[in-house]
XYZ file of C-alpha atoms in Angstrom:
334
model
C 0.362 15.522 -9.791
C 2.327 12.408 -10.593
C 3.962 12.079 -13.814
C 2.558 9.155 -16.073
C 5.084 6.599 -17.107
C 6.261 6.518 -20.696
C 5.202 2.920 -20.781
C 1.749 3.461 -19.664
C -1.458 3.320 -21.770
C -4.930 4.384 -20.608
C -7.178 1.363 -19.678
C -10.951 2.042 -20.170
C -13.116 1.910 -17.083
C -15.975 -0.476 -16.703
C -19.629 0.060 -15.773
C -18.889 2.135 -12.763
C -17.566 5.035 -14.882
C -19.683 8.100 -14.775
C -22.403 7.722 -17.464
C -21.904 9.817 -20.554
C -18.272 10.671 -19.831
C -16.945 8.636 -22.783
C -13.295 8.290 -23.597
C -10.868 11.179 -22.961
C -9.904 12.561 -26.334
C -7.956 15.533 -25.072
C -4.540 13.899 -24.785
C -4.597 14.460 -21.124
C -4.728 11.940 -18.400
C -7.340 11.907 -15.572
C -5.105 14.066 -13.361
C -4.786 16.758 -16.024
C -1.263 16.061 -17.093
C -0.209 15.107 -20.594
C -0.549 11.452 -21.366
C 2.708 9.781 -22.486
C 2.496 8.050 -25.962
C 1.500 4.397 -25.847
C 2.649 1.693 -28.193
C 0.973 2.411 -31.549
C -1.719 -0.051 -32.465
C -1.228 -3.700 -32.781
C 2.366 -4.874 -33.040
C 3.194 -6.332 -36.496
C 6.601 -7.618 -35.234
C 7.023 -11.445 -34.650
C 7.888 -12.731 -31.156
C 11.691 -11.942 -30.514
C 14.381 -14.418 -30.003
C 15.523 -13.993 -26.431
C 19.251 -14.129 -25.743
C 21.406 -13.646 -22.670
C 23.419 -10.633 -23.865
C 25.296 -8.419 -24.446
C 24.006 -6.338 -21.487
C 25.603 -3.488 -19.620
C 26.673 -3.791 -16.001
C 24.659 -2.471 -13.041
C 27.427 -0.578 -11.235
C 25.610 0.697 -8.189
C 22.326 0.159 -6.402
C 22.595 -3.656 -6.786
C 19.923 -4.679 -4.229
C 16.249 -5.342 -5.229
C 14.266 -2.046 -4.811
C 17.394 0.261 -4.932
C 17.695 2.655 -7.796
C 20.277 1.255 -10.079
C 23.090 2.863 -11.932
C 23.811 1.191 -15.232
C 26.951 1.370 -17.367
C 26.919 2.564 -20.972
C 26.412 -0.105 -23.563
C 29.579 -1.588 -24.886
C 29.906 -2.240 -28.642
C 26.830 -2.952 -30.722
C 23.710 -4.255 -28.925
C 21.974 -7.485 -30.095
C 19.389 -7.327 -32.765
C 17.442 -9.807 -30.491
C 15.911 -9.181 -27.083
C 18.609 -9.620 -24.531
C 17.334 -10.594 -21.009
C 18.880 -11.618 -17.690
C 17.407 -12.220 -14.274
C 19.898 -10.432 -12.032
C 18.081 -11.304 -8.718
C 15.809 -14.264 -8.795
C 12.597 -13.775 -6.737
C 10.428 -16.467 -5.092
C 6.868 -14.998 -5.779
C 4.206 -15.854 -8.324
C 5.217 -16.213 -11.865
C 4.210 -13.397 -14.336
C 2.108 -14.358 -17.312
C 1.219 -12.317 -20.395
C -1.990 -10.231 -19.754
C -1.245 -10.109 -15.997
C -0.822 -6.790 -14.346
C 2.555 -6.126 -12.588
C 3.658 -3.778 -10.010
C 7.276 -2.761 -10.592
C 10.046 -0.083 -10.153
C 12.150 0.466 -13.135
C 14.784 2.522 -14.800
C 15.198 2.936 -18.522
C 18.174 4.490 -20.442
C 19.596 4.466 -24.016
C 22.249 1.978 -24.847
C 24.676 4.243 -26.751
C 24.607 7.172 -24.300
C 23.594 5.799 -20.959
C 21.105 8.660 -20.816
C 18.307 7.945 -18.313
C 15.037 8.794 -20.028
C 12.626 7.467 -17.280
C 12.520 5.978 -13.840
C 10.029 5.288 -11.275
C 12.312 5.176 -8.179
C 12.719 9.021 -8.096
C 8.940 9.380 -8.226
C 8.529 7.083 -5.276
C 5.555 5.286 -6.827
C 5.977 1.840 -8.603
C 4.390 1.315 -11.941
C 1.190 -0.856 -12.204
C 0.612 -1.840 -15.780
C -0.750 -4.832 -17.792
C 1.548 -6.882 -19.794
C -0.777 -6.866 -22.762
C -0.354 -6.003 -26.455
C -1.008 -2.388 -27.009
C -0.744 -1.515 -23.336
C 3.102 -1.659 -23.049
C 6.059 -1.968 -25.358
C 6.585 -5.508 -26.616
C 10.014 -5.857 -25.065
C 8.484 -5.783 -21.663
C 5.734 -8.359 -22.571
C 8.276 -10.864 -23.740
C 11.048 -10.278 -21.334
C 9.060 -10.383 -18.085
C 6.674 -13.250 -18.953
C 7.760 -16.158 -16.788
C 9.667 -14.109 -14.240
C 8.747 -14.334 -10.611
C 7.763 -11.551 -8.355
C 10.651 -10.404 -6.331
C 12.950 -10.636 -9.288
C 15.181 -7.900 -10.812
C 15.374 -8.211 -14.569
C 17.936 -6.525 -16.781
C 16.976 -6.244 -20.502
C 18.083 -4.568 -23.783
C 15.229 -3.855 -26.135
C 15.855 -3.171 -29.850
C 13.641 -0.675 -31.666
C 11.479 -3.532 -33.242
C 10.162 -4.397 -29.717
C 10.409 -0.834 -28.286
C 9.148 2.249 -29.959
C 9.853 1.285 -33.458
C 11.351 3.331 -36.226
C 9.397 6.401 -34.967
C 11.097 6.424 -31.660
C 9.693 8.547 -28.840
C 10.377 12.157 -29.369
C 9.111 13.221 -25.982
C 11.711 10.948 -24.190
C 14.506 11.712 -26.528
C 14.436 8.276 -28.116
C 15.485 7.854 -31.771
C 14.016 5.212 -34.037
C 17.420 3.542 -33.966
C 17.886 3.382 -30.188
C 18.211 0.208 -28.268
C 16.802 0.794 -24.803
C 18.128 -0.669 -21.514
C 15.782 -1.325 -18.615
C 16.281 -2.570 -15.073
C 12.896 -3.745 -13.661
C 12.292 -4.748 -10.031
C 9.025 -6.812 -10.278
C 7.359 -6.279 -6.801
C 4.022 -8.082 -7.457
C 1.804 -9.567 -10.124
C -2.033 -9.633 -10.408
C -4.400 -11.583 -12.478
C -8.212 -12.585 -12.704
C -7.670 -14.822 -9.483
C -6.217 -12.057 -7.309
C -8.027 -11.181 -4.152
C -7.802 -8.862 -1.156
C -5.170 -9.738 1.481
C -5.595 -8.743 5.021
C -7.584 -9.331 8.224
C -11.318 -9.961 8.185
C -13.386 -7.343 10.014
C -16.423 -8.311 11.903
C -19.747 -7.651 10.173
C -22.106 -7.041 13.046
C -24.710 -4.577 11.446
C -27.688 -6.694 10.480
C -29.038 -3.865 8.478
C -26.117 -4.045 5.964
C -25.300 -6.680 3.397
C -23.173 -9.682 4.616
C -20.084 -10.267 2.367
C -18.031 -13.406 1.949
C -14.399 -13.284 3.104
C -12.905 -15.944 0.781
C -9.686 -14.904 -0.915
C -9.345 -17.740 -3.479
C -10.122 -15.401 -6.488
C -13.675 -16.363 -6.699
C -16.506 -13.829 -6.358
C -17.538 -13.143 -2.762
C -21.160 -13.775 -1.686
C -23.233 -10.678 -0.955
C -26.402 -11.313 1.138
C -28.672 -8.159 1.120
C -31.000 -7.892 4.169
C -34.727 -7.553 3.639
C -34.801 -4.102 5.074
C -34.927 -0.514 3.590
C -31.549 0.626 2.205
C -29.496 3.194 3.947
C -30.038 6.811 2.687
C -26.457 7.692 2.987
C -23.141 6.255 1.644
C -21.783 3.206 3.415
C -18.167 2.210 2.935
C -16.903 -0.344 5.351
C -13.969 -2.908 5.412
C -14.749 -6.470 4.944
C -11.099 -7.353 4.861
C -8.581 -4.721 5.921
C -5.281 -4.615 4.210
C -2.064 -2.996 5.170
C -1.204 -1.060 2.061
C -1.180 2.678 1.260
C -4.272 4.626 1.607
C -6.071 5.453 -1.629
C -6.239 9.091 -2.514
C -9.068 10.884 -4.314
C -7.017 11.360 -7.413
C -5.536 7.867 -7.597
C -6.081 5.330 -10.260
C -6.809 1.794 -8.752
C -6.648 -1.806 -9.795
C -9.543 -3.668 -8.513
C -11.784 -6.877 -8.506
C -15.439 -6.018 -7.889
C -18.893 -7.341 -7.923
C -22.126 -5.180 -8.052
C -25.622 -6.175 -7.023
C -28.960 -4.325 -6.745
C -30.139 -3.746 -3.116
C -33.845 -4.345 -4.045
C -33.403 -7.764 -5.707
C -29.804 -8.918 -4.942
C -29.256 -9.351 -8.667
C -25.833 -9.067 -10.012
C -25.479 -6.433 -12.721
C -21.598 -6.257 -13.054
C -18.647 -8.112 -12.043
C -14.966 -8.458 -12.971
C -15.252 -12.009 -11.812
C -17.704 -12.797 -14.461
C -15.566 -11.137 -17.223
C -12.444 -12.806 -15.906
C -10.594 -9.554 -16.173
C -9.366 -7.140 -13.630
C -10.472 -3.436 -13.933
C -8.573 -0.111 -13.577
C -9.829 3.420 -13.491
C -9.273 6.872 -12.061
C -11.379 7.646 -8.982
C -12.051 11.114 -10.768
C -13.868 9.231 -13.436
C -16.342 7.015 -11.572
C -19.630 7.636 -9.954
C -19.387 9.721 -6.694
C -20.296 6.760 -4.372
C -17.123 4.821 -5.652
C -14.867 7.873 -5.518
C -16.004 8.789 -1.809
C -16.275 5.186 -0.671
C -12.725 4.028 -1.663
C -10.946 7.284 -0.779
C -8.974 6.666 2.403
C -9.171 2.897 2.147
C -6.012 0.776 2.314
C -4.629 -1.170 -0.750
C -5.129 -4.892 -0.239
C -8.554 -4.414 1.414
C -12.118 -5.700 0.413
C -14.550 -2.868 0.901
C -18.372 -2.996 1.099
C -19.850 0.079 -0.666
C -23.513 0.867 -0.539
C -24.358 3.690 -2.921
C -27.596 5.603 -2.749
C -29.154 6.825 -6.015
C -27.851 10.559 -5.678
C -24.253 9.217 -5.448
C -24.920 6.452 -8.083
C -26.675 6.712 -11.426
C -29.840 8.508 -9.934
C -32.448 8.683 -12.716
C -30.075 8.091 -15.608
C -28.632 4.522 -15.220
C -26.495 3.029 -18.062
C -28.517 1.803 -21.041
C -28.776 -2.041 -20.930
C -27.332 -2.436 -17.384
C -30.444 -3.685 -15.982
C -30.291 -0.972 -13.226
C -33.505 0.803 -12.731
C -33.942 4.512 -11.973
C -33.152 5.647 -8.365
C -31.521 2.159 -7.539
C -29.454 1.737 -4.442
C -26.334 -0.180 -5.505
C -24.254 -2.602 -3.495
C -20.551 -3.185 -4.492
C -17.783 -5.329 -2.999
C -14.422 -4.031 -4.183
C -11.083 -5.662 -3.595
C -8.461 -2.832 -4.035
C -5.403 -4.732 -5.422
C -3.068 -1.728 -6.189
C -2.675 1.953 -6.839
C -1.604 2.717 -10.332
């Protein structure tokens, strides 16, 4: 079971969530491990002044993607947010409310004690730079930076965990935090699959558009009876890691009814990406996406027994025993 980042907050799933499951109030994540504390409520702090220092030196692991070693802070840290781009990347610029994929290390200014890092876990963090989802220091420090960049920052309590600190991590309410962040990628509402288009030769299955411009792909459902079993096929095959059954994924998706072709749900229409655990979605989604590669576009045809059956979500426009057609762009594993 992977350990959840101290920075991560749960993101509610969309319509594809299992009907009636509700929000998890147990304090445990989808994988059964304890959820780390999220930023508390809406920040009342004003935007920080961003300054260039002081910042401690990176003494080892100086290349992008390498686990860094960072010196202890010298003297008193700034009361402002200190930020420096150590390595300038050439990728897409990060904007507030985007999702980022990044490796990072966090330590305490006064002691150089490392309280969290993703390098040892071997899995980068994927998280939204949105208020209430991540500490404010990250929101302000990473906005405008480009994918491929290494960013060094010193975050005072005001834009970190506040005066309450983070007891689980050993962070006091007076601690300034030092982070090194390697921004690997960024995703927003215009993100699409990246890969090689796969031939769609079965005339008894929906034909799906292969555009990768961030717009919703077309779905043309044939005038035939739907398949009785689950269908999960690549439309565009990416080259990322395979999705596992207990992963959380970041996706774009569109869902239509087989009988009418009518759209009933879409991240494109909302202008917002979705993230959810494959342990908290209808069985057709979980089974259909397991084993597929990150970066791919997948056609998933879900028979009623693996979808909503005779209990569709209220107000969804889905009738009982409907066959559902989804097109899913798997952007990242979280």
